[in-house]
């Protein structure tokens, strides 16, 4: 697992350093990408995850960006006779590809893939693999409203809980 994260981080660093050298005419602030959102997955195997997403990234070329993400959240597990809530914090990163930039209907349409893993002392140790399509709608000059639909697979390392996949929905603000 550590090898996967290190390889992904190294690839992002190489891409961002090598490709951004070709675009020196753009300001660094134009290349910065920040996304704040809240996410929820549909209930599967009696578990329903909910999390916040704080992402920051760098536009390598106008269509491609790399990002790092911190996702604190919790998972509600339906157990008899009562429900159990498990908190977690995920750290990781991913790649995003921007389609339809500055289209008349959308500000942009992005395809994003990410890999995150649990950090800290959590009862729900897992690695998550996600893919989503994000729509950014023009809302103000500072940023845009963002909606996303996607799929996230949780490879759970805790012996008491099964691995699961879930469809996710996101609403947030992107700068």
PDB file of C-alpha atoms in Angstrom:
ATOM      1  CA  UNK A   1       0.000   0.000   0.000  1.00  0.00           C
ATOM      2  CA  UNK A   2       2.793   2.397   0.882  1.00  0.00           C
ATOM      3  CA  UNK A   3       4.454   1.609  -2.447  1.00  0.00           C
ATOM      4  CA  UNK A   4       1.257   2.520  -4.326  1.00  0.00           C
ATOM      5  CA  UNK A   5       0.968   5.894  -2.574  1.00  0.00           C
ATOM      6  CA  UNK A   6       4.669   6.668  -3.063  1.00  0.00           C
ATOM      7  CA  UNK A   7       4.501   5.750  -6.763  1.00  0.00           C
ATOM      8  CA  UNK A   8       1.384   7.907  -7.236  1.00  0.00           C
ATOM      9  CA  UNK A   9       2.979  10.851  -5.383  1.00  0.00           C
ATOM     10  CA  UNK A  10       6.192  10.515  -7.406  1.00  0.00           C
ATOM     11  CA  UNK A  11       4.262  10.403 -10.666  1.00  0.00           C
ATOM     12  CA  UNK A  12       2.305  13.514  -9.711  1.00  0.00           C
ATOM     13  CA  UNK A  13       5.530  15.342  -8.794  1.00  0.00           C
ATOM     14  CA  UNK A  14       7.248  14.393 -12.055  1.00  0.00           C
ATOM     15  CA  UNK A  15       4.219  15.397 -14.125  1.00  0.00           C
ATOM     16  CA  UNK A  16       3.759  18.702 -12.339  1.00  0.00           C
ATOM     17  CA  UNK A  17       7.434  19.696 -12.557  1.00  0.00           C
ATOM     18  CA  UNK A  18       8.032  18.534 -16.115  1.00  0.00           C
ATOM     19  CA  UNK A  19       4.873  19.728 -17.799  1.00  0.00           C
ATOM     20  CA  UNK A  20       4.435  22.990 -15.915  1.00  0.00           C
ATOM     21  CA  UNK A  21       7.836  24.175 -17.140  1.00  0.00           C
ATOM     22  CA  UNK A  22       6.250  24.506 -20.610  1.00  0.00           C
ATOM     23  CA  UNK A  23       3.561  26.908 -19.369  1.00  0.00           C
ATOM     24  CA  UNK A  24       5.598  29.668 -17.747  1.00  0.00           C
ATOM     25  CA  UNK A  25       3.389  32.423 -19.164  1.00  0.00           C
ATOM     26  CA  UNK A  26       0.526  31.566 -16.797  1.00  0.00           C
ATOM     27  CA  UNK A  27       0.447  32.852 -13.242  1.00  0.00           C
ATOM     28  CA  UNK A  28       0.818  30.309 -10.432  1.00  0.00           C
ATOM     29  CA  UNK A  29      -2.545  31.396  -8.978  1.00  0.00           C
ATOM     30  CA  UNK A  30      -4.281  30.438 -12.233  1.00  0.00           C
ATOM     31  CA  UNK A  31      -2.884  26.920 -11.924  1.00  0.00           C
ATOM     32  CA  UNK A  32      -4.021  26.391  -8.329  1.00  0.00           C
ATOM     33  CA  UNK A  33      -7.124  24.287  -7.792  1.00  0.00           C
ATOM     34  CA  UNK A  34      -9.057  24.165  -4.484  1.00  0.00           C
ATOM     35  CA  UNK A  35     -12.241  22.206  -3.858  1.00  0.00           C
ATOM     36  CA  UNK A  36     -14.344  22.097  -0.675  1.00  0.00           C
ATOM     37  CA  UNK A  37     -17.248  19.667  -0.701  1.00  0.00           C
ATOM     38  CA  UNK A  38     -19.446  17.301   1.259  1.00  0.00           C
ATOM     39  CA  UNK A  39     -20.024  13.761   0.029  1.00  0.00           C
ATOM     40  CA  UNK A  40     -22.289  10.810   0.762  1.00  0.00           C
ATOM     41  CA  UNK A  41     -22.411   7.224  -0.439  1.00  0.00           C
ATOM     42  CA  UNK A  42     -25.550   5.162  -0.741  1.00  0.00           C
ATOM     43  CA  UNK A  43     -26.098   2.450   1.860  1.00  0.00           C
ATOM     44  CA  UNK A  44     -24.435  -0.853   0.948  1.00  0.00           C
ATOM     45  CA  UNK A  45     -23.826  -3.939   3.121  1.00  0.00           C
ATOM     46  CA  UNK A  46     -25.585  -2.067   5.975  1.00  0.00           C
ATOM     47  CA  UNK A  47     -22.934   0.720   5.849  1.00  0.00           C
ATOM     48  CA  UNK A  48     -23.443   4.357   4.742  1.00  0.00           C
ATOM     49  CA  UNK A  49     -20.319   6.598   4.516  1.00  0.00           C
ATOM     50  CA  UNK A  50     -20.480  10.415   4.754  1.00  0.00           C
ATOM     51  CA  UNK A  51     -17.381  12.637   4.481  1.00  0.00           C
ATOM     52  CA  UNK A  52     -16.019  16.114   3.801  1.00  0.00           C
ATOM     53  CA  UNK A  53     -13.436  16.665   1.077  1.00  0.00           C
ATOM     54  CA  UNK A  54     -10.675  19.270   1.179  1.00  0.00           C
ATOM     55  CA  UNK A  55      -8.713  19.051  -2.094  1.00  0.00           C
ATOM     56  CA  UNK A  56      -5.903  21.177  -3.437  1.00  0.00           C
ATOM     57  CA  UNK A  57      -4.224  20.625  -6.743  1.00  0.00           C
ATOM     58  CA  UNK A  58      -2.112  21.999  -9.522  1.00  0.00           C
ATOM     59  CA  UNK A  59      -3.102  22.315 -13.171  1.00  0.00           C
ATOM     60  CA  UNK A  60      -0.256  20.649 -15.028  1.00  0.00           C
ATOM     61  CA  UNK A  61      -1.637  21.546 -18.450  1.00  0.00           C
ATOM     62  CA  UNK A  62      -4.989  23.280 -19.083  1.00  0.00           C
ATOM     63  CA  UNK A  63      -6.853  19.937 -19.169  1.00  0.00           C
ATOM     64  CA  UNK A  64      -4.902  17.841 -16.614  1.00  0.00           C
ATOM     65  CA  UNK A  65      -4.468  18.451 -12.895  1.00  0.00           C
ATOM     66  CA  UNK A  66      -3.047  16.513  -9.964  1.00  0.00           C
ATOM     67  CA  UNK A  67      -4.529  16.911  -6.501  1.00  0.00           C
ATOM     68  CA  UNK A  68      -4.080  15.915  -2.887  1.00  0.00           C
ATOM     69  CA  UNK A  69      -7.080  15.296  -0.703  1.00  0.00           C
ATOM     70  CA  UNK A  70      -7.972  15.088   2.989  1.00  0.00           C
ATOM     71  CA  UNK A  71     -11.347  13.508   3.757  1.00  0.00           C
ATOM     72  CA  UNK A  72     -12.541  13.377   7.380  1.00  0.00           C
ATOM     73  CA  UNK A  73     -15.812  11.515   7.775  1.00  0.00           C
ATOM     74  CA  UNK A  74     -17.821   8.797   9.423  1.00  0.00           C
ATOM     75  CA  UNK A  75     -19.615   5.603   8.470  1.00  0.00           C
ATOM     76  CA  UNK A  76     -22.947   4.550   9.941  1.00  0.00           C
ATOM     77  CA  UNK A  77     -23.181   0.768  10.355  1.00  0.00           C
ATOM     78  CA  UNK A  78     -26.588  -0.786  11.004  1.00  0.00           C
ATOM     79  CA  UNK A  79     -26.130  -3.314  13.800  1.00  0.00           C
ATOM     80  CA  UNK A  80     -28.839  -4.916  15.889  1.00  0.00           C
ATOM     81  CA  UNK A  81     -30.114  -3.549  18.247  1.00  0.00           C
ATOM     82  CA  UNK A  82     -28.597  -0.095  17.538  1.00  0.00           C
ATOM     83  CA  UNK A  83     -26.560   1.747  14.901  1.00  0.00           C
ATOM     84  CA  UNK A  84     -22.794   2.164  15.191  1.00  0.00           C
ATOM     85  CA  UNK A  85     -20.920   5.258  13.954  1.00  0.00           C
ATOM     86  CA  UNK A  86     -17.246   4.888  13.000  1.00  0.00           C
ATOM     87  CA  UNK A  87     -15.118   7.968  12.283  1.00  0.00           C
ATOM     88  CA  UNK A  88     -12.132   8.052   9.916  1.00  0.00           C
ATOM     89  CA  UNK A  89      -9.720  10.397   8.138  1.00  0.00           C
ATOM     90  CA  UNK A  90      -8.439   9.607   4.655  1.00  0.00           C
ATOM     91  CA  UNK A  91      -5.402  11.112   2.922  1.00  0.00           C
ATOM     92  CA  UNK A  92      -4.392  10.606  -0.676  1.00  0.00           C
ATOM     93  CA  UNK A  93      -4.492  12.086  -4.117  1.00  0.00           C
ATOM     94  CA  UNK A  94      -5.414  11.622  -7.719  1.00  0.00           C
ATOM     95  CA  UNK A  95      -5.604  12.904 -11.260  1.00  0.00           C
ATOM     96  CA  UNK A  96      -8.298  14.951 -12.952  1.00  0.00           C
ATOM     97  CA  UNK A  97      -8.996  15.503 -16.646  1.00  0.00           C
ATOM     98  CA  UNK A  98     -11.059  18.566 -17.588  1.00  0.00           C
ATOM     99  CA  UNK A  99     -13.521  18.255 -20.497  1.00  0.00           C
ATOM    100  CA  UNK A 100     -15.792  20.944 -21.947  1.00  0.00           C
ATOM    101  CA  UNK A 101     -13.929  23.832 -20.338  1.00  0.00           C
ATOM    102  CA  UNK A 102     -15.847  27.149 -20.630  1.00  0.00           C
ATOM    103  CA  UNK A 103     -18.743  25.499 -22.430  1.00  0.00           C
ATOM    104  CA  UNK A 104     -22.006  27.483 -22.540  1.00  0.00           C
ATOM    105  CA  UNK A 105     -23.840  25.070 -20.199  1.00  0.00           C
ATOM    106  CA  UNK A 106     -20.987  24.068 -17.873  1.00  0.00           C
ATOM    107  CA  UNK A 107     -17.957  25.944 -16.650  1.00  0.00           C
ATOM    108  CA  UNK A 108     -16.250  22.563 -16.924  1.00  0.00           C
ATOM    109  CA  UNK A 109     -16.839  18.834 -16.820  1.00  0.00           C
ATOM    110  CA  UNK A 110     -14.100  16.788 -15.112  1.00  0.00           C
ATOM    111  CA  UNK A 111     -13.264  13.104 -14.802  1.00  0.00           C
ATOM    112  CA  UNK A 112     -11.378  12.474 -11.536  1.00  0.00           C
ATOM    113  CA  UNK A 113      -9.748   9.319 -10.165  1.00  0.00           C
ATOM    114  CA  UNK A 114      -8.284   9.058  -6.675  1.00  0.00           C
ATOM    115  CA  UNK A 115      -6.669   6.705  -4.174  1.00  0.00           C
ATOM    116  CA  UNK A 116      -6.915   7.445  -0.435  1.00  0.00           C
ATOM    117  CA  UNK A 117      -5.984   5.549   2.696  1.00  0.00           C
ATOM    118  CA  UNK A 118      -6.924   5.837   6.352  1.00  0.00           C
ATOM    119  CA  UNK A 119      -4.523   7.712   8.638  1.00  0.00           C
ATOM    120  CA  UNK A 120      -4.493   7.974  12.401  1.00  0.00           C
ATOM    121  CA  UNK A 121      -6.118   5.688  14.934  1.00  0.00           C
ATOM    122  CA  UNK A 122      -9.309   4.549  13.220  1.00  0.00           C
ATOM    123  CA  UNK A 123     -11.393   1.432  13.810  1.00  0.00           C
ATOM    124  CA  UNK A 124     -12.296   1.378  10.112  1.00  0.00           C
ATOM    125  CA  UNK A 125      -8.932   0.921   8.363  1.00  0.00           C
ATOM    126  CA  UNK A 126      -9.350   1.000   4.596  1.00  0.00           C
ATOM    127  CA  UNK A 127      -8.011   2.112   1.252  1.00  0.00           C
ATOM    128  CA  UNK A 128     -10.521   3.722  -1.090  1.00  0.00           C
ATOM    129  CA  UNK A 129     -10.389   3.871  -4.880  1.00  0.00           C
ATOM    130  CA  UNK A 130     -12.722   6.385  -6.482  1.00  0.00           C
ATOM    131  CA  UNK A 131     -13.781   7.730  -9.839  1.00  0.00           C
ATOM    132  CA  UNK A 132     -16.280  10.507 -10.420  1.00  0.00           C
ATOM    133  CA  UNK A 133     -17.549  13.002 -12.953  1.00  0.00           C
ATOM    134  CA  UNK A 134     -17.700  16.566 -11.631  1.00  0.00           C
ATOM    135  CA  UNK A 135     -19.732  19.386 -13.139  1.00  0.00           C
ATOM    136  CA  UNK A 136     -18.603  22.907 -12.299  1.00  0.00           C
ATOM    137  CA  UNK A 137     -21.337  25.467 -12.928  1.00  0.00           C
ATOM    138  CA  UNK A 138     -20.518  29.160 -13.300  1.00  0.00           C
ATOM    139  CA  UNK A 139     -21.699  30.936 -10.158  1.00  0.00           C
ATOM    140  CA  UNK A 140     -19.380  33.866  -9.377  1.00  0.00           C
ATOM    141  CA  UNK A 141     -16.046  35.315 -10.436  1.00  0.00           C
ATOM    142  CA  UNK A 142     -14.231  33.786  -7.448  1.00  0.00           C
ATOM    143  CA  UNK A 143     -15.308  30.180  -7.915  1.00  0.00           C
ATOM    144  CA  UNK A 144     -17.996  27.802  -9.051  1.00  0.00           C
ATOM    145  CA  UNK A 145     -20.583  25.458  -7.635  1.00  0.00           C
ATOM    146  CA  UNK A 146     -19.557  21.809  -8.088  1.00  0.00           C
ATOM    147  CA  UNK A 147     -21.680  18.662  -8.347  1.00  0.00           C
ATOM    148  CA  UNK A 148     -20.311  15.153  -8.816  1.00  0.00           C
ATOM    149  CA  UNK A 149     -21.500  11.587  -9.206  1.00  0.00           C
ATOM    150  CA  UNK A 150     -19.132   8.687  -8.877  1.00  0.00           C
ATOM    151  CA  UNK A 151     -18.223   5.284  -7.533  1.00  0.00           C
ATOM    152  CA  UNK A 152     -15.946   4.501  -4.595  1.00  0.00           C
ATOM    153  CA  UNK A 153     -14.620   1.080  -3.583  1.00  0.00           C
ATOM    154  CA  UNK A 154     -13.480   0.580   0.016  1.00  0.00           C
ATOM    155  CA  UNK A 155     -10.864  -2.148   0.471  1.00  0.00           C
ATOM    156  CA  UNK A 156     -11.344  -2.642   4.213  1.00  0.00           C
ATOM    157  CA  UNK A 157      -8.481  -4.011   6.321  1.00  0.00           C
ATOM    158  CA  UNK A 158     -10.543  -4.360   9.528  1.00  0.00           C
ATOM    159  CA  UNK A 159     -11.464  -7.990  10.096  1.00  0.00           C
ATOM    160  CA  UNK A 160     -14.963  -7.269  11.419  1.00  0.00           C
ATOM    161  CA  UNK A 161     -16.257  -5.307   8.385  1.00  0.00           C
ATOM    162  CA  UNK A 162     -16.546  -6.394   4.724  1.00  0.00           C
ATOM    163  CA  UNK A 163     -15.099  -4.517   1.738  1.00  0.00           C
ATOM    164  CA  UNK A 164     -17.731  -2.546  -0.140  1.00  0.00           C
ATOM    165  CA  UNK A 165     -18.432  -0.359  -3.134  1.00  0.00           C
ATOM    166  CA  UNK A 166     -20.827   2.564  -3.186  1.00  0.00           C
ATOM    167  CA  UNK A 167     -22.230   5.142  -5.553  1.00  0.00           C
ATOM    168  CA  UNK A 168     -21.343   8.645  -4.305  1.00  0.00           C
ATOM    169  CA  UNK A 169     -22.833  12.102  -4.662  1.00  0.00           C
ATOM    170  CA  UNK A 170     -20.961  15.369  -4.041  1.00  0.00           C
ATOM    171  CA  UNK A 171     -21.904  18.997  -3.688  1.00  0.00           C
ATOM    172  CA  UNK A 172     -19.350  21.705  -3.015  1.00  0.00           C
ATOM    173  CA  UNK A 173     -17.540  24.842  -4.078  1.00  0.00           C
ATOM    174  CA  UNK A 174     -14.486  24.983  -6.308  1.00  0.00           C
ATOM    175  CA  UNK A 175     -11.983  27.846  -6.569  1.00  0.00           C
TER     176      UNK A 175
END
